mmCIF file of C-alpha atoms in Angstrom:
data_model
loop_
_atom_site.group_PDB
_atom_site.id
_atom_site.type_symbol
_atom_site.label_atom_id
_atom_site.label_comp_id
_atom_site.label_asym_id
_atom_site.label_seq_id
_atom_site.Cartn_x
_atom_site.Cartn_y
_atom_site.Cartn_z
ATOM 1 C CA MET A 1 153.878 132.691 134.423
ATOM 2 C CA THR A 2 156.048 133.648 132.600
ATOM 3 C CA ARG A 3 157.577 136.630 135.246
ATOM 4 C CA VAL A 4 157.730 133.063 137.116
ATOM 5 C CA LEU A 5 159.871 131.295 134.648
ATOM 6 C CA ALA A 6 161.495 134.919 134.779
ATOM 7 C CA ALA A 7 162.344 135.276 138.089
ATOM 8 C CA VAL A 8 163.533 131.227 138.259
ATOM 9 C CA LEU A 9 165.922 132.018 135.156
ATOM 10 C CA ALA A 10 166.729 135.360 136.479
ATOM 11 C CA SER A 11 168.401 133.670 140.088
ATOM 12 C CA ALA A 12 169.793 131.267 138.329
ATOM 13 C CA ALA A 13 171.478 133.734 135.860
ATOM 14 C CA LEU A 14 173.147 135.430 139.140
ATOM 15 C CA ALA A 15 174.171 132.537 140.478
ATOM 16 C CA LEU A 16 176.155 131.327 137.723
ATOM 17 C CA ALA A 17 177.508 135.125 136.624
ATOM 18 C CA ALA A 18 180.132 134.294 139.192
ATOM 19 C CA CYS A 19 181.560 131.077 137.204
ATOM 20 C CA SER A 20 181.375 132.583 133.695
ATOM 21 C CA GLN A 21 182.840 136.183 134.266
ATOM 22 C CA ASP A 22 185.881 134.967 131.907
ATOM 23 C CA GLY A 23 183.211 133.749 129.157
ATOM 24 C CA PRO A 24 181.683 135.715 125.826
ATOM 25 C CA SER A 25 179.198 139.082 126.668
ATOM 26 C CA PHE A 26 175.239 138.147 125.128
ATOM 27 C CA LYS A 27 172.544 140.083 125.446
ATOM 28 C CA ALA A 28 170.198 137.048 126.683
ATOM 29 C CA THR A 29 170.578 135.436 129.729
ATOM 30 C CA ASP A 30 173.352 133.696 129.937
ATOM 31 C CA VAL A 31 172.073 130.048 131.982
ATOM 32 C CA THR A 32 175.362 128.124 131.096
ATOM 33 C CA GLY A 33 175.832 125.266 134.005
ATOM 34 C CA ALA A 34 172.098 125.456 134.305
ATOM 35 C CA GLU A 35 170.686 121.809 135.679
ATOM 36 C CA PHE A 36 167.797 121.623 133.900
ATOM 37 C CA GLY A 37 166.693 121.777 130.198
ATOM 38 C CA ARG A 38 169.530 118.837 129.235
ATOM 39 C CA GLU A 39 167.306 117.141 127.009
ATOM 40 C CA PHE A 40 164.118 115.927 124.733
ATOM 41 C CA ALA A 41 162.956 112.831 123.526
ATOM 42 C CA LEU A 42 159.835 113.838 120.943
ATOM 43 C CA THR A 43 158.584 113.167 117.756
ATOM 44 C CA GLY A 44 159.368 115.358 114.862
ATOM 45 C CA HIS A 45 156.272 116.491 112.608
ATOM 46 C CA ASP A 46 157.906 114.092 110.208
ATOM 47 C CA GLY A 47 156.954 111.440 112.358
ATOM 48 C CA ARG A 48 160.872 110.658 113.134
ATOM 49 C CA PRO A 49 161.688 110.315 116.970
ATOM 50 C CA ARG A 50 164.027 113.628 117.932
ATOM 51 C CA THR A 51 166.512 114.366 121.034
ATOM 52 C CA LEU A 52 168.429 117.346 121.336
ATOM 53 C CA ALA A 53 171.667 114.734 120.082
ATOM 54 C CA ASP A 54 169.975 114.932 116.503
ATOM 55 C CA PHE A 55 170.657 118.558 116.089
ATOM 56 C CA ARG A 56 174.743 118.590 116.928
ATOM 57 C CA GLY A 57 177.406 120.707 115.843
ATOM 58 C CA LYS A 58 174.401 124.152 114.872
ATOM 59 C CA ALA A 59 173.252 125.980 117.629
ATOM 60 C CA VAL A 60 169.243 124.725 118.672
ATOM 61 C CA VAL A 61 166.779 127.256 119.792
ATOM 62 C CA VAL A 62 163.985 125.682 121.286
ATOM 63 C CA PHE A 63 160.447 127.335 121.814
ATOM 64 C CA PHE A 64 157.486 125.923 123.372
ATOM 65 C CA GLY A 65 154.104 127.122 121.848
ATOM 66 C CA PHE A 66 150.861 125.780 120.425
ATOM 67 C CA THR A 67 149.501 126.582 116.864
ATOM 68 C CA HIS A 68 146.555 128.341 118.051
ATOM 69 C CA CYS A 69 148.368 130.996 119.546
ATOM 70 C CA PRO A 70 147.186 134.271 117.917
ATOM 71 C CA ASP A 71 150.157 136.514 119.169
ATOM 72 C CA VAL A 72 153.590 135.092 121.362
ATOM 73 C CA CYS A 73 154.128 132.302 119.055
ATOM 74 C CA PRO A 74 154.277 133.517 115.815
ATOM 75 C CA THR A 75 155.911 136.375 117.343
ATOM 76 C CA ALA A 76 158.902 134.216 118.708
ATOM 77 C CA LEU A 77 159.248 131.641 115.527
ATOM 78 C CA SER A 78 159.193 135.120 113.412
ATOM 79 C CA THR A 79 161.938 137.030 115.485
ATOM 80 C CA LEU A 80 164.084 133.547 115.339
ATOM 81 C CA ALA A 81 163.400 132.894 111.438
ATOM 82 C CA GLU A 82 164.430 136.946 110.960
ATOM 83 C CA ALA A 83 167.609 136.485 113.571
ATOM 84 C CA LYS A 84 168.736 133.389 111.680
ATOM 85 C CA LYS A 85 168.182 135.223 108.022
ATOM 86 C CA LYS A 86 170.954 137.937 109.471
ATOM 87 C CA LEU A 87 173.360 135.665 110.230
ATOM 88 C CA GLY A 88 173.819 134.895 106.612
ATOM 89 C CA ALA A 89 175.611 132.039 105.548
ATOM 90 C CA ASP A 90 176.233 130.865 109.231
ATOM 91 C CA GLY A 91 172.523 131.124 109.616
ATOM 92 C CA GLU A 92 172.644 127.552 108.230
ATOM 93 C CA ARG A 93 174.276 126.393 111.321
ATOM 94 C CA VAL A 94 171.235 127.584 113.343
ATOM 95 C CA GLN A 95 168.435 125.066 114.444
ATOM 96 C CA GLY A 96 164.687 126.181 115.238
ATOM 97 C CA VAL A 97 162.639 123.177 117.555
ATOM 98 C CA PHE A 98 158.989 124.230 118.184
ATOM 99 C CA ILE A 99 157.759 122.248 121.233
ATOM 100 C CA THR A 100 153.763 122.160 121.326
ATOM 101 C CA VAL A 101 152.178 122.380 124.423
ATOM 102 C CA ASP A 102 149.178 121.366 123.035
ATOM 103 C CA PRO A 103 149.556 117.967 121.899
ATOM 104 C CA GLU A 104 145.688 117.656 121.888
ATOM 105 C CA ARG A 105 144.699 119.845 118.791
ATOM 106 C CA ASP A 106 148.665 120.232 117.290
ATOM 107 C CA THR A 107 148.479 117.202 114.974
ATOM 108 C CA PRO A 108 151.875 116.021 112.691
ATOM 109 C CA GLU A 109 149.915 117.471 109.951
ATOM 110 C CA LEU A 110 148.924 120.833 111.415
ATOM 111 C CA LEU A 111 152.628 120.873 112.895
ATOM 112 C CA ARG A 112 153.941 120.447 109.326
ATOM 113 C CA ASN A 113 152.370 122.656 107.711
ATOM 114 C CA TYR A 114 152.852 125.441 110.986
ATOM 115 C CA VAL A 115 156.322 125.411 111.835
ATOM 116 C CA PRO A 116 158.014 125.230 108.461
ATOM 117 C CA ALA A 117 156.184 128.059 107.419
ATOM 118 C CA PHE A 118 158.357 130.046 109.350
ATOM 119 C CA ASP A 119 161.545 128.847 108.077
ATOM 120 C CA PRO A 120 161.670 125.471 106.046
ATOM 121 C CA ALA A 121 164.718 124.114 108.281
ATOM 122 C CA PHE A 122 162.206 124.720 111.837
ATOM 123 C CA VAL A 123 161.102 121.249 113.109
ATOM 124 C CA GLY A 124 157.580 121.040 115.104
ATOM 125 C CA LEU A 125 157.994 118.400 117.993
ATOM 126 C CA TYR A 126 155.162 116.715 119.892
ATOM 127 C CA GLY A 127 154.226 113.860 122.096
ATOM 128 C CA ASP A 128 151.304 112.580 124.363
ATOM 129 C CA ALA A 129 150.604 114.159 127.146
ATOM 130 C CA ALA A 130 152.798 112.309 129.296
ATOM 131 C CA ALA A 131 155.492 112.916 127.287
ATOM 132 C CA THR A 132 154.678 116.849 127.052
ATOM 133 C CA GLN A 133 154.202 117.119 130.864
ATOM 134 C CA ARG A 134 158.286 115.447 131.101
ATOM 135 C CA VAL A 135 159.881 117.446 128.763
ATOM 136 C CA ALA A 136 158.370 120.927 130.098
ATOM 137 C CA LYS A 137 159.178 119.609 133.693
ATOM 138 C CA GLU A 138 162.737 119.656 132.650
ATOM 139 C CA PHE A 139 162.760 122.904 130.688
ATOM 140 C CA LYS A 140 160.947 124.505 133.785
ATOM 141 C CA VAL A 141 158.058 125.364 131.496
ATOM 142 C CA LEU A 142 154.436 126.520 132.529
ATOM 143 C CA TYR A 143 151.445 125.944 130.628
ATOM 144 C CA ARG A 144 147.886 125.269 131.118
ATOM 145 C CA LYS A 145 144.823 125.267 129.438
ATOM 146 C CA VAL A 146 142.254 127.382 129.502
ATOM 147 C CA PRO A 147 139.238 127.008 128.401
ATOM 148 C CA GLY A 148 136.979 128.953 125.653
ATOM 149 C CA SER A 149 132.882 129.175 124.917
ATOM 150 C CA THR A 150 133.238 125.845 123.334
ATOM 151 C CA PRO A 151 135.659 122.811 124.099
ATOM 152 C CA ASP A 152 137.138 123.423 120.970
ATOM 153 C CA THR A 153 138.443 126.846 121.323
ATOM 154 C CA TYR A 154 140.104 126.727 124.467
ATOM 155 C CA THR A 155 143.516 128.359 124.350
ATOM 156 C CA MET A 156 146.754 127.687 126.564
ATOM 157 C CA ASP A 157 148.761 129.702 129.159
ATOM 158 C CA HIS A 158 152.620 129.048 128.637
ATOM 159 C CA SER A 159 156.194 130.024 129.434
ATOM 160 C CA ALA A 160 156.906 132.569 126.532
ATOM 161 C CA GLY A 161 160.673 132.587 126.456
ATOM 162 C CA MET A 162 163.512 130.438 123.836
ATOM 163 C CA PHE A 163 165.941 128.290 125.515
ATOM 164 C CA VAL A 164 169.610 128.628 123.333
ATOM 165 C CA PHE A 165 171.798 125.303 123.290
ATOM 166 C CA ASP A 166 175.485 125.997 121.864
ATOM 167 C CA PRO A 167 176.546 123.253 118.735
ATOM 168 C CA GLN A 168 178.194 121.264 121.425
ATOM 169 C CA GLY A 169 174.419 120.972 123.294
ATOM 170 C CA ARG A 170 174.859 122.511 126.480
ATOM 171 C CA LEU A 171 172.280 125.020 127.171
ATOM 172 C CA ARG A 172 173.607 128.413 127.192
ATOM 173 C CA LEU A 173 170.899 131.077 126.933
ATOM 174 C CA TYR A 174 167.450 132.150 127.883
ATOM 175 C CA VAL A 175 166.098 134.467 125.451
ATOM 176 C CA GLY A 176 163.378 136.554 127.138
ATOM 177 C CA HIS A 177 160.015 136.939 124.960
ATOM 178 C CA GLY A 178 160.281 140.545 123.316
ATOM 179 C CA THR A 179 163.957 139.860 122.402
ATOM 180 C CA ALA A 180 164.486 142.015 119.155
ATOM 181 C CA ALA A 181 165.824 140.044 116.205
ATOM 182 C CA ASP A 182 169.212 141.519 115.981
ATOM 183 C CA ALA A 183 169.267 140.929 119.420
ATOM 184 C CA LEU A 184 169.181 137.387 118.782
ATOM 185 C CA ALA A 185 170.959 137.179 115.511
ATOM 186 C CA GLN A 186 174.052 139.183 117.468
ATOM 187 C CA ASP A 187 173.739 136.787 120.321
ATOM 188 C CA LEU A 188 173.559 133.639 118.474
ATOM 189 C CA ARG A 189 176.755 134.713 115.967
ATOM 190 C CA THR A 190 178.539 135.033 119.557
ATOM 191 C CA LEU A 191 177.759 131.896 120.415
ATOM 192 C CA LEU A 192 178.204 129.719 116.734
ATOM 193 C CA ALA A 193 182.046 131.888 117.039
ATOM 194 C CA SER A 194 183.000 130.725 120.496
ATOM 195 C CA SER A 195 181.689 126.902 119.969
ATOM 196 C CA GLY A 196 184.175 127.070 116.570
#
C-alpha cells in the first residue's frame, strides 16, 4: 500500500515540479499546490475538537498510524521528535499530529498516554469509523484491518509517510518512511525560514 501512495505522490510531485522551480529546495517530496490533504476535523486526545486551523502559525507534521503498531509508527514519531529537538528554539514552531487509523482500539486515554510520550506537545487525534475514513480519503491514506489469531490481536496495514504543512496551513511536503531526522529537520528549518 505504501508503494501505491508513493507512486501517486511522486506523480503529483513531478506534475507540480514545473510550477515550483523558484521555491525552496527540500529533501522530501514537494507537494505544494496539491489538491488533497487540505483539512481534518477530529477530536484530540484531550477531548477538544481539532482542525488544521488550530495550529496556524506552526509547521504541522501529520502522521497516520495506530498505537499497537510494532515499529513503523514509533519510528516515525521518534524521528519527528528528534528532528524537532534538532531545531532548537525553532522546534517550538513545529506541531506533531498523530491521527489514528484504529479508532476501535485507540481510545482517548490510550492516545493520551502514547502520543505525548514522544514529545509532550504532540497531539493524538481520533474520530469514529466514518470520520477516520473521511480524513484518510482526504489525505489519500490507505489503511485496512488485518485479522490476528484472536479478535483483539489484529493489526493495521497503512500508508506510512508524513505530511508537512507550512505555518499558513498549506500542505507542502510528503516525507517518506525511513527519512532521517537530520533531513526532516533541515526541511522543517527551510520551511519555517521561507514562511517567515
